[in-house]
XYZ file of C-alpha atoms in Angstrom:
626
model
C -64.937 -195.260 40.408
C -63.242 -195.587 43.702
C -60.859 -193.125 45.269
C -57.250 -193.800 45.298
C -55.565 -193.493 48.730
C -52.044 -192.498 49.469
C -49.831 -195.458 50.384
C -48.206 -195.639 53.776
C -44.463 -195.626 54.066
C -43.068 -198.961 55.324
C -41.506 -198.995 58.757
C -37.716 -199.567 58.468
C -36.374 -202.699 60.131
C -33.492 -202.730 62.596
C -31.761 -205.697 64.153
C -28.859 -204.174 66.117
C -29.532 -200.555 67.028
C -32.675 -199.196 68.595
C -33.703 -196.522 66.133
C -37.358 -196.375 67.064
C -37.035 -192.620 67.724
C -35.514 -192.114 64.293
C -38.250 -194.183 62.610
C -41.009 -192.120 64.259
C -39.235 -188.977 63.169
C -39.094 -190.183 59.520
C -42.737 -191.221 59.568
C -43.626 -187.710 60.809
C -41.421 -186.216 58.153
C -43.065 -188.403 55.434
C -46.466 -187.267 56.600
C -45.418 -183.638 56.254
C -44.120 -184.311 52.796
C -47.319 -185.913 51.618
C -49.343 -183.026 52.993
C -47.112 -180.226 51.611
C -46.049 -181.988 48.462
C -42.561 -180.497 48.812
C -39.962 -183.078 49.908
C -37.246 -180.494 50.210
C -39.266 -178.542 52.819
C -39.901 -181.626 54.811
C -36.261 -182.530 54.827
C -35.046 -179.076 55.876
C -37.638 -178.808 58.634
C -36.995 -182.174 60.162
C -33.253 -181.860 59.594
C -33.211 -178.689 61.669
C -34.940 -180.386 64.560
C -32.545 -183.331 64.368
C -29.595 -180.984 64.512
C -30.768 -179.497 67.798
C -31.378 -182.952 69.228
C -27.811 -183.958 68.440
C -26.375 -180.785 70.012
C -28.265 -181.444 73.178
C -27.045 -185.057 73.141
C -23.416 -183.999 72.723
C -23.746 -181.464 75.476
C -25.361 -184.072 77.680
C -22.509 -186.456 77.062
C -20.017 -183.728 77.877
C -21.810 -182.944 81.094
C -22.001 -186.612 82.010
C -18.385 -187.085 81.156
C -17.488 -184.180 83.407
C -19.370 -185.742 86.247
C -17.762 -189.088 85.538
C -14.325 -187.438 85.516
C -14.954 -185.695 88.861
C -16.100 -188.827 90.499
C -13.204 -190.831 89.238
C -10.665 -188.127 89.977
C -10.876 -188.591 93.769
C -9.716 -192.149 93.620
C -7.203 -191.482 90.861
C -5.310 -188.927 92.966
C -4.740 -191.648 95.514
C -3.610 -194.344 93.036
C -2.366 -193.939 89.428
C -3.221 -191.664 86.474
C -4.647 -194.531 84.366
C -8.182 -192.976 84.168
C -7.391 -190.366 81.496
C -6.865 -192.786 78.572
C -10.034 -194.646 79.522
C -11.966 -191.305 79.628
C -10.656 -190.354 76.158
C -11.721 -193.683 74.747
C -15.279 -193.093 75.937
C -15.363 -189.671 74.317
C -14.055 -191.139 71.079
C -16.630 -193.927 71.222
C -19.392 -191.296 71.790
C -18.276 -189.345 68.701
C -18.106 -192.540 66.662
C -21.589 -193.458 67.787
C -22.891 -189.961 66.844
C -21.258 -190.221 63.408
C -22.937 -193.562 62.930
C -26.319 -192.058 63.859
C -25.754 -189.257 61.281
C -24.995 -191.869 58.590
C -27.978 -193.988 59.563
C -30.170 -190.878 59.465
C -29.190 -190.109 55.868
C -29.502 -193.638 54.698
C -33.002 -194.193 56.195
C -34.240 -190.862 54.892
C -33.062 -191.637 51.318
C -34.607 -195.099 51.494
C -37.970 -193.787 52.766
C -38.075 -190.915 50.293
C -37.595 -193.365 47.426
C -40.361 -195.629 48.685
C -42.794 -192.743 49.103
C -42.141 -191.582 45.526
C -42.600 -195.084 44.123
C -45.816 -195.731 46.018
C -47.418 -192.325 45.688
C -46.871 -191.974 41.949
C -50.191 -192.622 40.182
C -50.424 -195.650 37.909
C -50.754 -194.376 34.371
C -52.244 -197.405 32.697
C -55.731 -195.892 32.282
C -57.179 -192.467 31.865
C -59.653 -193.247 34.678
C -56.885 -193.560 37.282
C -55.198 -190.363 36.078
C -58.486 -188.494 36.475
C -59.065 -189.900 39.952
C -55.568 -188.817 40.957
C -56.289 -185.337 39.591
C -59.404 -185.199 41.737
C -57.471 -186.116 44.844
C -54.935 -183.331 44.174
C -57.599 -180.640 44.031
C -57.405 -178.289 46.983
C -61.147 -178.230 47.721
C -64.414 -179.031 46.069
C -66.771 -176.315 44.821
C -70.168 -176.748 46.501
C -73.251 -174.553 46.179
C -75.630 -176.763 48.225
C -73.719 -178.166 51.177
C -76.766 -178.797 53.299
C -78.687 -180.629 50.532
C -75.584 -182.672 49.709
C -75.330 -183.931 53.240
C -79.027 -184.889 53.200
C -78.546 -186.551 49.865
C -75.546 -188.558 51.147
C -77.538 -189.738 54.135
C -80.474 -190.727 51.889
C -78.274 -192.560 49.462
C -76.568 -194.469 52.306
C -79.950 -195.504 53.724
C -81.064 -196.810 50.369
C -77.957 -199.027 50.187
C -79.269 -200.976 53.068
C -82.606 -201.579 51.392
C -83.445 -204.015 48.569
C -85.651 -201.618 46.673
C -84.423 -199.688 43.692
C -85.389 -196.545 41.871
C -88.543 -196.886 39.812
C -86.990 -194.477 37.281
C -85.075 -197.377 35.707
C -88.338 -197.926 33.794
C -90.651 -195.671 31.823
C -93.199 -193.981 34.072
C -96.064 -194.417 31.609
C -96.857 -197.701 29.832
C -98.487 -195.753 27.042
C -95.018 -195.089 25.635
C -94.915 -198.654 24.249
C -97.940 -197.986 22.087
C -95.947 -195.825 19.633
C -94.005 -197.610 16.901
C -91.584 -196.482 14.145
C -93.204 -196.035 10.756
C -91.217 -193.437 8.913
C -89.737 -196.043 6.580
C -93.063 -196.802 4.931
C -93.060 -196.504 1.163
C -93.762 -193.007 -0.118
C -97.204 -192.426 -1.615
C -95.858 -189.561 -3.652
C -92.701 -190.983 -5.163
C -89.913 -188.919 -6.740
C -90.218 -186.977 -9.963
C -88.174 -188.096 -12.928
C -87.215 -184.575 -14.038
C -84.835 -182.835 -11.659
C -84.933 -179.094 -11.296
C -81.235 -178.906 -10.529
C -78.646 -179.738 -7.895
C -78.616 -178.738 -4.225
C -75.246 -178.629 -2.506
C -75.093 -178.073 1.264
C -72.025 -177.113 3.300
C -73.221 -177.642 6.871
C -71.638 -175.923 9.874
C -71.449 -176.911 13.528
C -70.586 -180.253 15.113
C -71.817 -183.788 14.598
C -75.396 -183.217 15.761
C -75.981 -179.824 14.062
C -74.695 -181.323 10.819
C -76.978 -184.311 11.198
C -79.976 -182.023 11.395
C -78.708 -180.052 8.387
C -78.399 -183.236 6.310
C -81.989 -184.304 6.964
C -83.323 -180.773 6.402
C -81.473 -180.802 3.063
C -83.206 -184.059 2.124
C -86.600 -182.518 2.790
C -85.720 -179.355 0.846
C -84.465 -181.408 -2.158
C -87.738 -183.292 -2.135
C -89.743 -180.058 -1.857
C -87.933 -178.425 -4.795
C -87.746 -181.663 -6.847
C -83.943 -181.352 -6.870
C -81.036 -183.738 -6.829
C -79.089 -183.645 -3.556
C -75.335 -183.926 -3.611
C -73.871 -185.687 -0.498
C -73.502 -182.782 1.933
C -70.131 -181.310 2.844
C -69.120 -180.476 6.408
C -67.491 -177.091 7.085
C -64.339 -176.990 9.195
C -64.907 -175.081 12.446
C -62.371 -173.544 14.750
C -64.612 -174.541 17.622
C -64.870 -178.287 16.715
C -61.510 -178.510 14.966
C -62.620 -181.530 12.944
C -61.962 -181.990 9.204
C -64.357 -184.994 8.988
C -66.619 -185.250 5.969
C -69.884 -187.123 5.521
C -68.171 -190.338 4.404
C -65.921 -190.340 7.497
C -68.997 -190.566 9.823
C -71.880 -192.039 7.801
C -72.200 -194.830 5.257
C -72.687 -193.006 1.939
C -74.059 -195.876 -0.117
C -76.478 -196.898 2.595
C -77.681 -193.284 2.782
C -78.276 -193.113 -0.935
C -79.947 -196.530 -1.226
C -82.255 -195.990 1.726
C -83.650 -192.794 0.187
C -83.486 -193.828 -3.460
C -87.286 -193.969 -3.816
C -87.670 -190.582 -2.235
C -84.894 -188.268 -3.457
C -82.115 -188.519 -6.057
C -78.787 -188.332 -4.260
C -75.358 -188.225 -5.929
C -71.842 -188.140 -4.464
C -70.670 -185.090 -6.422
C -71.749 -182.479 -8.941
C -71.516 -183.235 -12.673
C -68.208 -182.083 -14.270
C -69.701 -178.975 -15.902
C -70.804 -177.598 -12.520
C -67.772 -178.428 -10.424
C -65.839 -175.308 -11.415
C -68.785 -172.899 -11.111
C -68.303 -169.907 -8.852
C -71.584 -170.098 -6.948
C -71.262 -166.628 -5.472
C -70.605 -164.899 -8.786
C -73.680 -166.428 -10.401
C -75.880 -165.713 -7.401
C -76.404 -169.305 -6.401
C -74.720 -169.200 -3.001
C -77.289 -168.892 -0.188
C -76.110 -168.100 3.278
C -78.018 -168.222 6.560
C -78.500 -164.501 6.226
C -80.457 -165.003 3.007
C -83.074 -167.265 4.632
C -85.294 -166.910 7.674
C -84.539 -169.051 10.629
C -86.866 -172.087 10.384
C -88.040 -170.918 6.984
C -91.342 -172.175 5.583
C -91.786 -174.190 2.375
C -93.257 -171.059 0.721
C -90.016 -169.187 1.282
C -88.013 -171.881 -0.450
C -90.402 -172.005 -3.382
C -90.351 -168.223 -3.845
C -86.638 -167.544 -3.186
C -84.669 -170.696 -3.953
C -86.610 -172.484 -6.726
C -86.065 -169.582 -9.264
C -82.308 -169.661 -8.647
C -82.258 -173.434 -9.038
C -84.146 -173.341 -12.356
C -81.936 -170.512 -13.704
C -78.525 -171.782 -12.642
C -79.103 -175.513 -12.277
C -77.393 -175.458 -8.867
C -77.802 -173.822 -5.461
C -75.223 -173.899 -2.725
C -76.471 -173.538 0.868
C -73.608 -172.307 3.020
C -74.075 -172.934 6.758
C -77.654 -174.153 6.628
C -78.210 -173.999 10.388
C -81.883 -174.491 11.276
C -83.079 -173.150 8.038
C -86.218 -175.231 7.683
C -89.081 -174.934 10.092
C -91.117 -177.772 11.570
C -94.498 -176.219 10.981
C -96.358 -175.779 8.788
C -94.870 -178.568 6.779
C -96.553 -181.290 4.655
C -96.723 -184.657 6.391
C -94.745 -186.257 3.624
C -91.765 -183.950 4.175
C -91.968 -184.514 7.918
C -91.876 -188.308 7.250
C -88.905 -187.835 4.996
C -87.019 -185.995 7.746
C -87.699 -188.867 10.099
C -86.691 -191.493 7.577
C -83.392 -189.688 7.022
C -82.610 -189.301 10.687
C -83.769 -192.647 12.053
C -83.165 -194.945 9.076
C -80.747 -193.530 6.509
C -77.911 -192.225 8.643
C -75.811 -195.175 9.805
C -72.376 -194.739 11.331
C -69.437 -196.107 9.357
C -68.108 -199.556 10.438
C -65.047 -197.982 12.205
C -67.365 -196.117 14.523
C -69.767 -198.988 14.974
C -66.958 -201.410 15.821
C -65.416 -199.155 18.501
C -68.893 -198.328 19.762
C -69.609 -201.975 20.225
C -66.345 -202.393 22.170
C -67.397 -199.484 24.363
C -70.814 -200.914 25.100
C -69.381 -204.397 25.745
C -67.004 -202.978 28.338
C -69.794 -201.069 30.042
C -72.126 -204.087 30.223
C -69.489 -206.854 30.296
C -71.085 -208.685 27.406
C -71.725 -208.150 23.685
C -75.359 -209.160 23.367
C -77.833 -206.844 21.673
C -80.426 -205.969 24.313
C -82.742 -203.821 22.210
C -83.558 -202.442 18.801
C -81.372 -199.457 19.715
C -78.305 -201.742 19.882
C -79.067 -203.279 16.523
C -79.743 -199.987 14.785
C -76.593 -198.268 16.101
C -74.088 -201.113 16.186
C -75.081 -203.123 13.129
C -73.232 -206.397 12.723
C -70.738 -205.600 15.474
C -72.914 -206.808 18.299
C -74.458 -210.233 18.652
C -78.202 -210.773 18.718
C -77.918 -214.219 20.368
C -79.738 -214.920 23.601
C -77.941 -214.367 26.884
C -77.957 -218.118 27.625
C -75.618 -218.690 24.688
C -72.964 -216.302 26.064
C -70.794 -216.311 29.128
C -71.658 -213.026 30.829
C -68.936 -211.718 33.137
C -69.743 -210.077 36.405
C -70.587 -206.441 35.765
C -73.324 -203.930 35.876
C -76.644 -205.321 34.595
C -77.563 -201.825 33.457
C -76.158 -198.354 33.331
C -77.210 -194.722 33.262
C -75.779 -192.351 30.703
C -75.419 -188.710 31.690
C -74.812 -185.825 29.252
C -73.407 -183.253 31.655
C -73.189 -180.159 29.543
C -70.851 -178.231 31.781
C -67.900 -177.479 29.541
C -66.099 -174.119 29.761
C -67.698 -172.770 26.565
C -71.211 -173.499 27.861
C -70.468 -172.117 31.272
C -68.843 -168.918 29.990
C -71.556 -168.176 27.433
C -74.319 -168.608 29.980
C -73.131 -165.561 31.972
C -74.056 -167.401 35.162
C -71.971 -167.825 38.309
C -71.327 -171.171 39.941
C -69.938 -170.517 43.400
C -66.285 -170.064 42.399
C -66.012 -166.426 43.542
C -63.882 -163.726 42.062
C -61.372 -166.140 40.502
C -64.137 -167.859 38.587
C -65.550 -164.533 37.342
C -62.182 -163.386 36.059
C -61.501 -166.728 34.365
C -64.819 -166.869 32.602
C -64.613 -163.210 31.546
C -61.184 -163.856 30.003
C -62.639 -166.829 28.137
C -65.563 -164.809 26.814
C -63.238 -162.103 25.567
C -61.098 -164.618 23.690
C -63.875 -166.801 22.305
C -67.085 -164.767 22.255
C -66.050 -161.214 21.281
C -69.527 -160.286 20.046
C -71.041 -161.367 23.357
C -68.431 -159.341 25.229
C -69.146 -156.292 23.063
C -72.815 -156.616 23.619
C -72.368 -156.801 27.341
C -70.083 -153.819 27.344
C -72.427 -151.587 25.374
C -75.580 -152.707 27.168
C -76.372 -150.843 30.346
C -78.693 -153.502 31.659
C -78.379 -157.294 31.640
C -79.814 -159.849 34.091
C -77.818 -160.935 37.094
C -76.638 -164.466 37.628
C -79.402 -165.112 40.138
C -82.043 -163.861 37.635
C -80.573 -166.038 34.848
C -80.715 -169.091 37.109
C -84.315 -168.398 38.097
C -85.155 -168.147 34.430
C -83.634 -171.569 33.779
C -80.794 -170.232 31.654
C -77.906 -171.631 33.649
C -76.466 -175.084 32.823
C -76.843 -177.608 35.595
C -73.743 -178.196 37.663
C -72.462 -181.716 38.498
C -73.630 -181.029 42.065
C -77.192 -180.242 40.923
C -77.180 -183.337 38.707
C -76.144 -185.506 41.653
C -78.951 -184.067 43.834
C -81.536 -184.907 41.135
C -80.339 -188.478 40.837
C -80.276 -188.968 44.590
C -83.817 -187.555 44.895
C -84.966 -190.049 42.207
C -83.647 -192.911 44.332
C -80.616 -194.035 42.358
C -78.160 -195.844 44.616
C -74.549 -194.978 45.042
C -73.348 -198.066 43.132
C -75.202 -196.916 39.958
C -72.928 -197.343 36.996
C -72.791 -193.987 35.156
C -71.387 -193.254 31.715
C -70.386 -189.562 31.436
C -70.709 -188.151 27.922
C -69.195 -184.939 26.632
C -65.938 -183.046 26.953
C -63.870 -181.981 29.920
C -65.945 -180.677 32.798
C -65.226 -177.044 33.737
C -63.470 -177.046 37.159
C -62.177 -180.571 36.824
C -62.071 -182.789 39.894
C -63.001 -179.962 42.261
C -66.250 -179.370 40.420
C -66.948 -183.087 39.990
C -66.210 -184.004 43.609
C -69.786 -183.436 44.920
C -71.036 -185.814 42.195
C -68.416 -188.501 42.555
C -68.730 -188.439 46.385
C -72.329 -189.642 45.935
C -71.820 -191.688 42.736
C -68.193 -192.965 42.460
C -68.804 -195.434 39.588
C -68.396 -192.820 36.806
C -66.624 -193.738 33.532
C -66.007 -192.120 30.193
C -64.992 -193.437 26.808
C -61.387 -192.420 27.640
C -61.546 -194.740 30.681
C -62.941 -197.737 28.867
C -61.072 -197.571 25.567
C -57.309 -198.030 25.141
C -55.057 -195.430 23.626
C -54.731 -197.542 20.444
C -58.516 -197.886 20.170
C -58.941 -194.121 20.525
C -56.061 -193.214 18.226
C -58.051 -193.298 14.960
C -60.382 -190.705 16.449
C -57.731 -188.320 17.699
C -58.378 -184.742 16.475
C -61.812 -185.840 15.141
C -64.286 -184.437 17.684
C -67.325 -185.338 15.621
C -66.318 -188.983 15.439
C -65.675 -189.026 19.148
C -69.108 -187.456 19.655
C -70.536 -190.377 17.653
C -69.233 -192.784 20.317
C -70.940 -190.688 22.991
C -74.142 -190.793 20.861
C -74.044 -194.591 20.773
C -73.317 -194.945 24.536
C -76.128 -192.540 25.480
C -78.712 -193.878 23.058
C -78.246 -197.558 24.132
C -78.191 -196.793 27.860
C -80.850 -198.196 30.175
C -81.516 -194.651 31.364
C -80.425 -191.432 29.750
C -80.226 -188.207 31.906
C -80.166 -184.790 30.309
C -78.980 -181.594 32.043
C -79.523 -179.255 29.087
C -82.546 -179.780 26.839
C -81.135 -177.260 24.386
C -78.122 -179.500 23.618
C -78.286 -181.015 20.129
C -76.752 -184.300 21.320
C -79.278 -184.597 24.121
C -82.154 -183.742 21.808
C -81.205 -186.247 19.100
C -80.465 -189.026 21.529
C -83.797 -188.344 23.295
C -85.613 -188.686 19.917
C -83.645 -191.782 18.899
C -84.538 -193.514 22.167
C -88.228 -192.523 21.748
C -88.274 -193.873 18.214
C -86.520 -197.216 18.749
C -86.891 -197.659 22.544
C -90.268 -199.443 22.356
C -91.414 -197.690 25.500
C -88.507 -199.138 27.487
C -85.858 -196.393 27.171
C -86.623 -193.777 29.852
C -85.047 -190.331 29.650
C -84.701 -187.951 32.601
C -84.968 -184.303 31.593
C -85.349 -181.871 34.479
C -86.659 -178.424 33.402
C -84.051 -175.972 34.642
C -86.454 -173.184 35.548
C -88.578 -175.486 37.678
C -85.492 -177.073 39.295
C -84.122 -173.603 40.102
C -87.338 -172.720 41.906
C -86.973 -175.870 44.060
C -83.313 -175.282 44.817
C -84.080 -171.682 45.805
C -85.227 -173.160 49.166
C -82.137 -175.343 49.625
C -81.354 -173.854 53.048
C -84.716 -174.852 54.571
C -86.397 -177.591 52.457
C -86.739 -181.068 54.002
C -85.192 -183.883 52.050
C -88.501 -185.730 51.820
C -90.098 -182.628 50.346
C -87.179 -182.135 47.930
C -87.545 -185.803 46.788
C -91.291 -185.437 46.262
C -90.911 -182.299 44.173
C -88.083 -183.691 42.033
C -89.937 -186.981 41.342
C -93.145 -185.185 40.430
C -91.162 -182.854 38.084
C -89.497 -185.749 36.275
C -92.624 -187.827 35.969
C -94.565 -184.949 34.480
C -91.788 -184.545 31.915
C -92.054 -188.190 30.929
C -95.726 -188.056 30.057
C -96.448 -189.523 26.660
C -97.393 -186.620 24.392
C -97.564 -186.064 20.632
C -95.178 -183.546 19.174
C -96.434 -180.003 19.699
C -96.620 -177.292 17.048
C -93.213 -175.919 16.066
C -91.488 -178.603 18.162
C -88.571 -180.546 16.736
C -89.403 -183.906 15.049
C -85.892 -185.031 15.743
C -86.433 -184.712 19.483
C -90.184 -185.544 19.588
C -90.936 -188.044 16.846
C -94.382 -189.086 18.131
C -96.285 -187.463 15.293
C -98.073 -188.299 12.078
C -95.724 -189.560 9.408
C -92.975 -190.449 11.807
C -94.440 -192.789 14.445
C -97.711 -194.673 14.490
C -99.804 -195.283 17.570
C -101.059 -198.886 18.056
C -103.831 -199.684 20.441
């Protein structure tokens, strides 16, 4: 994404009068206007100077005319008094000439002012150009690592002259290709014919939290031998999205894919629709269950309610089923739900395919990831059968989790000084009152430096750029930026875009009419980011705790075939490296960053209590082939 320069004002033409001095004055005045952004100030300032020039010129003419009169008066006393009319004519001509200069001054200034406005106004055809203009208007960038940024810029520039490319475009370990999807295998258990009742889930959070809740509900329904009603999605003041399951996922496909595992219906039977769940004791909130509850807890607490009232309503259902200990069959069912049963609706698939086509400049399915996420909206023909336009042969997707809510909640500082502290405190007071109250009542809480050393601060765009530069990615790398508006805007993004200018978002690549159906539906917009990140050649994570990052990571592991690398820098380890930013050599920085990323890419099976949605290499979900 290149930077947009300010246009130069054209030099006015003249054919009769020599107005080169006036032209230089106007060019100087235009330069002041572009720097100050206030045309009126520029006009007053230069107008004042012009006034004094004209006074001096008039006085000079008067002095000259006096000398002229004195010299001529000697001869005139000897002859006739004809010199006076001639002298008056010269004075009149001088005043006429001065009036003409005043008029020319006004005309030229008006003309140049109009040209400047027309040429400096940003073109509004795309969101990308508007964002670039916004960046240029920022007063200054916010940098925390000036020295390292300069070293990174020098390194990136050197790599542009070389033919080599970053080895991180590929998986670091070939063993990754040995793991294959196998969660869709036919169940050995099968479903019971006699249902113990109905489970209804009203899931909170955004797209990715709700996705996890849906698959957890499938596993719980199987565990309790219950019939699952298509889950409902709660409206949140944070996400501001009224979307329901059928607005995001294909309901019939979901039901049919799991029909041999769990009974799923679209709604409760008529006799249960009007039941007050709370009054009969069948409403279960997150406070009624342990976080990451075990199967035993569901059997002891929930099954009796289900058998008594024929229905249980889980309200919230955020992370209310643990990963271990859990029977392999339930773990497999979770994976089958997440990786096979949840398909985006055609509306999302279609716009997602347009998005990917505009990133890659073609509409050919390159991997199983494309086919799984885009369905019939992307071709599986060979590249030779299509005309591929010039464009990036590959792209890197970056989920830069640096929105204001994340930044404020972290309690970290990011180099913005007192203004930043006041702004984030005001945001916390307005949006996180419980956090604010806890901080007020607590006498001790860690400092920003301590939080950063513990790996609890979100990575800044500047830190993300340093990591990519250390990994050897060139400045022309095409980068898709997922997520919402970056806190700090262009000022905060400037260190990143100065190294990597080819940054685009869905708002840049899709037209207003293509985005219109998704307006005010943040979860559906997040689904487009999910698609763009999952199908990328490389996916870079800045916050491993993000649900989007975790689910995309797992999806790429499951369907990537060992050819979908993900970069996930551990924040605590990165903070320890950056602690020496004032003295560390760039070669040492590169070595440490590369070692850190490579170690994170090692092919490991899912560990105990680790999420199967993020790390699907485990029994029942993926199978290892020699």
